[in-house]
Amino acid sequence: MNQPLAMPAKLALGISTLFGLLYLSFGLVWLAAPETIAAALGASLLQGTGLATQLGDSASFFLCAGTFMLYGVVRRHADYLMAGAVLIGLVAPARLVAWQFHGAALTMEPIVVEILTFLVVFWAARCVRNA
């Protein structure tokens, strides 16, 4: 049986649950209504093989990140929380590389959300591991 968690750990797990649901929903919307999520993210849909790759990669990325976070919360499993945190956390430096070296727009709002997600879910993983 799991030990009772302190209030900060409960807060970290609660916020991690919300992030997990958010990213899981992003993955589902990529499958069900790709034009909606692409517009919300400021992206345009590709055509043909590019569209298949865009939808497959984007949906699976968000579905994995969200599922890892939610599974980690429910099972209080730090490794799954860390997997979700790292998946999302690595997007921020990738965006900076895209901006710096490939002419992409500098998108600070998503970068802040990705860093915040990483920090909170990492914190939750530490809390679970130390409980």
PDB file of C-alpha atoms in Angstrom:
ATOM      1  CA  MET A   1       0.000   0.000   0.000  1.00  0.00           C
ATOM      2  CA  ASN A   2       1.247   3.493  -0.798  1.00  0.00           C
ATOM      3  CA  GLN A   3       2.139   5.851   2.020  1.00  0.00           C
ATOM      4  CA  PRO A   4       0.009   8.978   2.477  1.00  0.00           C
ATOM      5  CA  LEU A   5       1.515  11.918   0.632  1.00  0.00           C
ATOM      6  CA  ALA A   6       2.209  15.380   2.008  1.00  0.00           C
ATOM      7  CA  MET A   7       0.190  18.292   0.640  1.00  0.00           C
ATOM      8  CA  PRO A   8       2.946  19.539  -1.751  1.00  0.00           C
ATOM      9  CA  ALA A   9       3.192  16.052  -3.272  1.00  0.00           C
ATOM     10  CA  LYS A  10      -0.586  15.882  -3.658  1.00  0.00           C
ATOM     11  CA  LEU A  11      -0.505  19.281  -5.370  1.00  0.00           C
ATOM     12  CA  ALA A  12       2.261  18.159  -7.743  1.00  0.00           C
ATOM     13  CA  LEU A  13       0.355  14.986  -8.609  1.00  0.00           C
ATOM     14  CA  GLY A  14      -2.886  16.916  -9.082  1.00  0.00           C
ATOM     15  CA  ILE A  15      -1.293  19.370 -11.491  1.00  0.00           C
ATOM     16  CA  SER A  16       0.478  16.493 -13.251  1.00  0.00           C
ATOM     17  CA  THR A  17      -2.921  14.862 -13.734  1.00  0.00           C
ATOM     18  CA  LEU A  18      -4.197  18.017 -15.422  1.00  0.00           C
ATOM     19  CA  PHE A  19      -1.134  18.153 -17.682  1.00  0.00           C
ATOM     20  CA  GLY A  20      -1.565  14.460 -18.504  1.00  0.00           C
ATOM     21  CA  LEU A  21      -5.201  14.996 -19.463  1.00  0.00           C
ATOM     22  CA  LEU A  22      -4.246  18.028 -21.556  1.00  0.00           C
ATOM     23  CA  TYR A  23      -1.607  16.176 -23.564  1.00  0.00           C
ATOM     24  CA  LEU A  24      -3.763  13.064 -23.900  1.00  0.00           C
ATOM     25  CA  SER A  25      -6.557  15.239 -25.300  1.00  0.00           C
ATOM     26  CA  PHE A  26      -4.101  16.847 -27.755  1.00  0.00           C
ATOM     27  CA  GLY A  27      -3.248  13.367 -29.047  1.00  0.00           C
ATOM     28  CA  LEU A  28      -6.886  12.395 -29.434  1.00  0.00           C
ATOM     29  CA  VAL A  29      -7.722  15.629 -31.257  1.00  0.00           C
ATOM     30  CA  TRP A  30      -4.789  15.055 -33.654  1.00  0.00           C
ATOM     31  CA  LEU A  31      -6.553  11.813 -34.606  1.00  0.00           C
ATOM     32  CA  ALA A  32     -10.158  13.046 -34.609  1.00  0.00           C
ATOM     33  CA  ALA A  33      -9.907  16.639 -35.852  1.00  0.00           C
ATOM     34  CA  PRO A  34      -6.371  17.423 -37.015  1.00  0.00           C
ATOM     35  CA  GLU A  35      -7.366  20.734 -38.596  1.00  0.00           C
ATOM     36  CA  THR A  36      -8.638  21.944 -35.205  1.00  0.00           C
ATOM     37  CA  ILE A  37      -5.487  21.139 -33.248  1.00  0.00           C
ATOM     38  CA  ALA A  38      -3.196  22.337 -36.044  1.00  0.00           C
ATOM     39  CA  ALA A  39      -4.960  25.710 -36.073  1.00  0.00           C
ATOM     40  CA  ALA A  40      -4.820  25.915 -32.269  1.00  0.00           C
ATOM     41  CA  LEU A  41      -1.073  25.259 -32.369  1.00  0.00           C
ATOM     42  CA  GLY A  42      -0.466  27.709 -35.213  1.00  0.00           C
ATOM     43  CA  ALA A  43       0.472  24.951 -37.656  1.00  0.00           C
ATOM     44  CA  SER A  44      -0.840  24.064 -41.074  1.00  0.00           C
ATOM     45  CA  LEU A  45      -1.620  20.542 -42.166  1.00  0.00           C
ATOM     46  CA  LEU A  46       0.667  18.897 -44.681  1.00  0.00           C
ATOM     47  CA  GLN A  47      -0.517  16.783 -47.622  1.00  0.00           C
ATOM     48  CA  GLY A  48      -0.191  13.109 -48.539  1.00  0.00           C
ATOM     49  CA  THR A  49       2.715  11.301 -46.915  1.00  0.00           C
ATOM     50  CA  GLY A  50       3.591  14.426 -44.947  1.00  0.00           C
ATOM     51  CA  LEU A  51       0.099  14.486 -43.439  1.00  0.00           C
ATOM     52  CA  ALA A  52       0.352  10.821 -42.448  1.00  0.00           C
ATOM     53  CA  THR A  53       3.680  11.491 -40.760  1.00  0.00           C
ATOM     54  CA  GLN A  54       2.449  14.707 -39.131  1.00  0.00           C
ATOM     55  CA  LEU A  55      -0.653  13.054 -37.671  1.00  0.00           C
ATOM     56  CA  GLY A  56       1.071   9.825 -36.698  1.00  0.00           C
ATOM     57  CA  ASP A  57       4.031  11.496 -35.013  1.00  0.00           C
ATOM     58  CA  SER A  58       2.032  14.258 -33.336  1.00  0.00           C
ATOM     59  CA  ALA A  59      -0.767  12.015 -32.082  1.00  0.00           C
ATOM     60  CA  SER A  60       1.582   9.334 -30.773  1.00  0.00           C
ATOM     61  CA  PHE A  61       3.836  11.912 -29.084  1.00  0.00           C
ATOM     62  CA  PHE A  62       0.985  13.544 -27.174  1.00  0.00           C
ATOM     63  CA  LEU A  63      -0.768  10.236 -26.431  1.00  0.00           C
ATOM     64  CA  CYS A  64       2.457   8.801 -24.995  1.00  0.00           C
ATOM     65  CA  ALA A  65       3.306  11.877 -22.931  1.00  0.00           C
ATOM     66  CA  GLY A  66      -0.207  12.128 -21.498  1.00  0.00           C
ATOM     67  CA  THR A  67      -0.497   8.402 -20.842  1.00  0.00           C
ATOM     68  CA  PHE A  68       2.891   8.269 -19.114  1.00  0.00           C
ATOM     69  CA  MET A  69       1.907  11.172 -16.864  1.00  0.00           C
ATOM     70  CA  LEU A  70      -1.496   9.737 -15.981  1.00  0.00           C
ATOM     71  CA  TYR A  71      -0.167   6.217 -15.423  1.00  0.00           C
ATOM     72  CA  GLY A  72       2.602   7.630 -13.245  1.00  0.00           C
ATOM     73  CA  VAL A  73       0.072   9.541 -11.150  1.00  0.00           C
ATOM     74  CA  VAL A  74      -2.390   6.651 -10.763  1.00  0.00           C
ATOM     75  CA  ARG A  75       0.286   4.052  -9.984  1.00  0.00           C
ATOM     76  CA  ARG A  76       2.556   6.530  -8.167  1.00  0.00           C
ATOM     77  CA  HIS A  77       5.366   5.419 -10.440  1.00  0.00           C
ATOM     78  CA  ALA A  78       8.158   7.984 -10.691  1.00  0.00           C
ATOM     79  CA  ASP A  79       9.726   6.511 -13.839  1.00  0.00           C
ATOM     80  CA  TYR A  80       6.550   6.987 -15.868  1.00  0.00           C
ATOM     81  CA  LEU A  81       6.181  10.529 -14.589  1.00  0.00           C
ATOM     82  CA  MET A  82       9.780  11.210 -15.611  1.00  0.00           C
ATOM     83  CA  ALA A  83       9.182   9.765 -19.081  1.00  0.00           C
ATOM     84  CA  GLY A  84       6.247  12.135 -19.611  1.00  0.00           C
ATOM     85  CA  ALA A  85       8.192  15.070 -18.189  1.00  0.00           C
ATOM     86  CA  VAL A  86      11.198  14.455 -20.424  1.00  0.00           C
ATOM     87  CA  LEU A  87       9.095  13.981 -23.570  1.00  0.00           C
ATOM     88  CA  ILE A  88       7.450  17.372 -23.095  1.00  0.00           C
ATOM     89  CA  GLY A  89      10.535  19.040 -21.610  1.00  0.00           C
ATOM     90  CA  LEU A  90      12.677  18.299 -24.666  1.00  0.00           C
ATOM     91  CA  VAL A  91      10.265  20.142 -26.938  1.00  0.00           C
ATOM     92  CA  ALA A  92      11.376  23.531 -25.551  1.00  0.00           C
ATOM     93  CA  PRO A  93      15.052  23.236 -26.580  1.00  0.00           C
ATOM     94  CA  ALA A  94      13.980  21.739 -29.918  1.00  0.00           C
ATOM     95  CA  ARG A  95      11.845  24.836 -30.534  1.00  0.00           C
ATOM     96  CA  LEU A  96      14.830  27.039 -29.730  1.00  0.00           C
ATOM     97  CA  VAL A  97      16.994  25.092 -32.193  1.00  0.00           C
ATOM     98  CA  ALA A  98      14.274  25.454 -34.847  1.00  0.00           C
ATOM     99  CA  TRP A  99      14.169  29.208 -34.228  1.00  0.00           C
ATOM    100  CA  GLN A 100      17.926  29.766 -33.999  1.00  0.00           C
ATOM    101  CA  PHE A 101      19.073  27.579 -36.891  1.00  0.00           C
ATOM    102  CA  HIS A 102      16.100  26.987 -39.178  1.00  0.00           C
ATOM    103  CA  GLY A 103      14.166  30.244 -39.311  1.00  0.00           C
ATOM    104  CA  ALA A 104      11.152  29.109 -37.262  1.00  0.00           C
ATOM    105  CA  ALA A 105       9.146  31.607 -35.239  1.00  0.00           C
ATOM    106  CA  LEU A 106      10.202  32.051 -31.618  1.00  0.00           C
ATOM    107  CA  THR A 107       7.133  30.778 -29.754  1.00  0.00           C
ATOM    108  CA  MET A 108       7.615  31.728 -26.115  1.00  0.00           C
ATOM    109  CA  GLU A 109       4.157  30.797 -24.802  1.00  0.00           C
ATOM    110  CA  PRO A 110       4.439  27.085 -25.675  1.00  0.00           C
ATOM    111  CA  ILE A 111       8.045  27.041 -24.459  1.00  0.00           C
ATOM    112  CA  VAL A 112       6.948  28.382 -21.071  1.00  0.00           C
ATOM    113  CA  VAL A 113       4.163  25.768 -20.840  1.00  0.00           C
ATOM    114  CA  GLU A 114       6.582  22.975 -21.782  1.00  0.00           C
ATOM    115  CA  ILE A 115       9.135  24.070 -19.192  1.00  0.00           C
ATOM    116  CA  LEU A 116       6.411  24.445 -16.559  1.00  0.00           C
ATOM    117  CA  THR A 117       5.091  20.977 -17.415  1.00  0.00           C
ATOM    118  CA  PHE A 118       8.570  19.509 -17.119  1.00  0.00           C
ATOM    119  CA  LEU A 119       9.221  21.167 -13.753  1.00  0.00           C
ATOM    120  CA  VAL A 120       5.890  20.197 -12.181  1.00  0.00           C
ATOM    121  CA  VAL A 121       5.887  16.600 -13.425  1.00  0.00           C
ATOM    122  CA  PHE A 122       9.568  16.207 -12.468  1.00  0.00           C
ATOM    123  CA  TRP A 123       8.652  17.522  -9.009  1.00  0.00           C
ATOM    124  CA  ALA A 124       5.804  14.990  -8.806  1.00  0.00           C
ATOM    125  CA  ALA A 125       8.202  12.193  -9.767  1.00  0.00           C
ATOM    126  CA  ARG A 126      10.622  13.260  -7.031  1.00  0.00           C
ATOM    127  CA  CYS A 127       7.793  13.376  -4.488  1.00  0.00           C
ATOM    128  CA  VAL A 128       6.637   9.879  -5.441  1.00  0.00           C
ATOM    129  CA  ARG A 129      10.165   8.502  -5.399  1.00  0.00           C
ATOM    130  CA  ASN A 130      10.837   9.979  -1.949  1.00  0.00           C
ATOM    131  CA  ALA A 131       7.509   8.868  -0.415  1.00  0.00           C
TER     132      ALA A 131
END
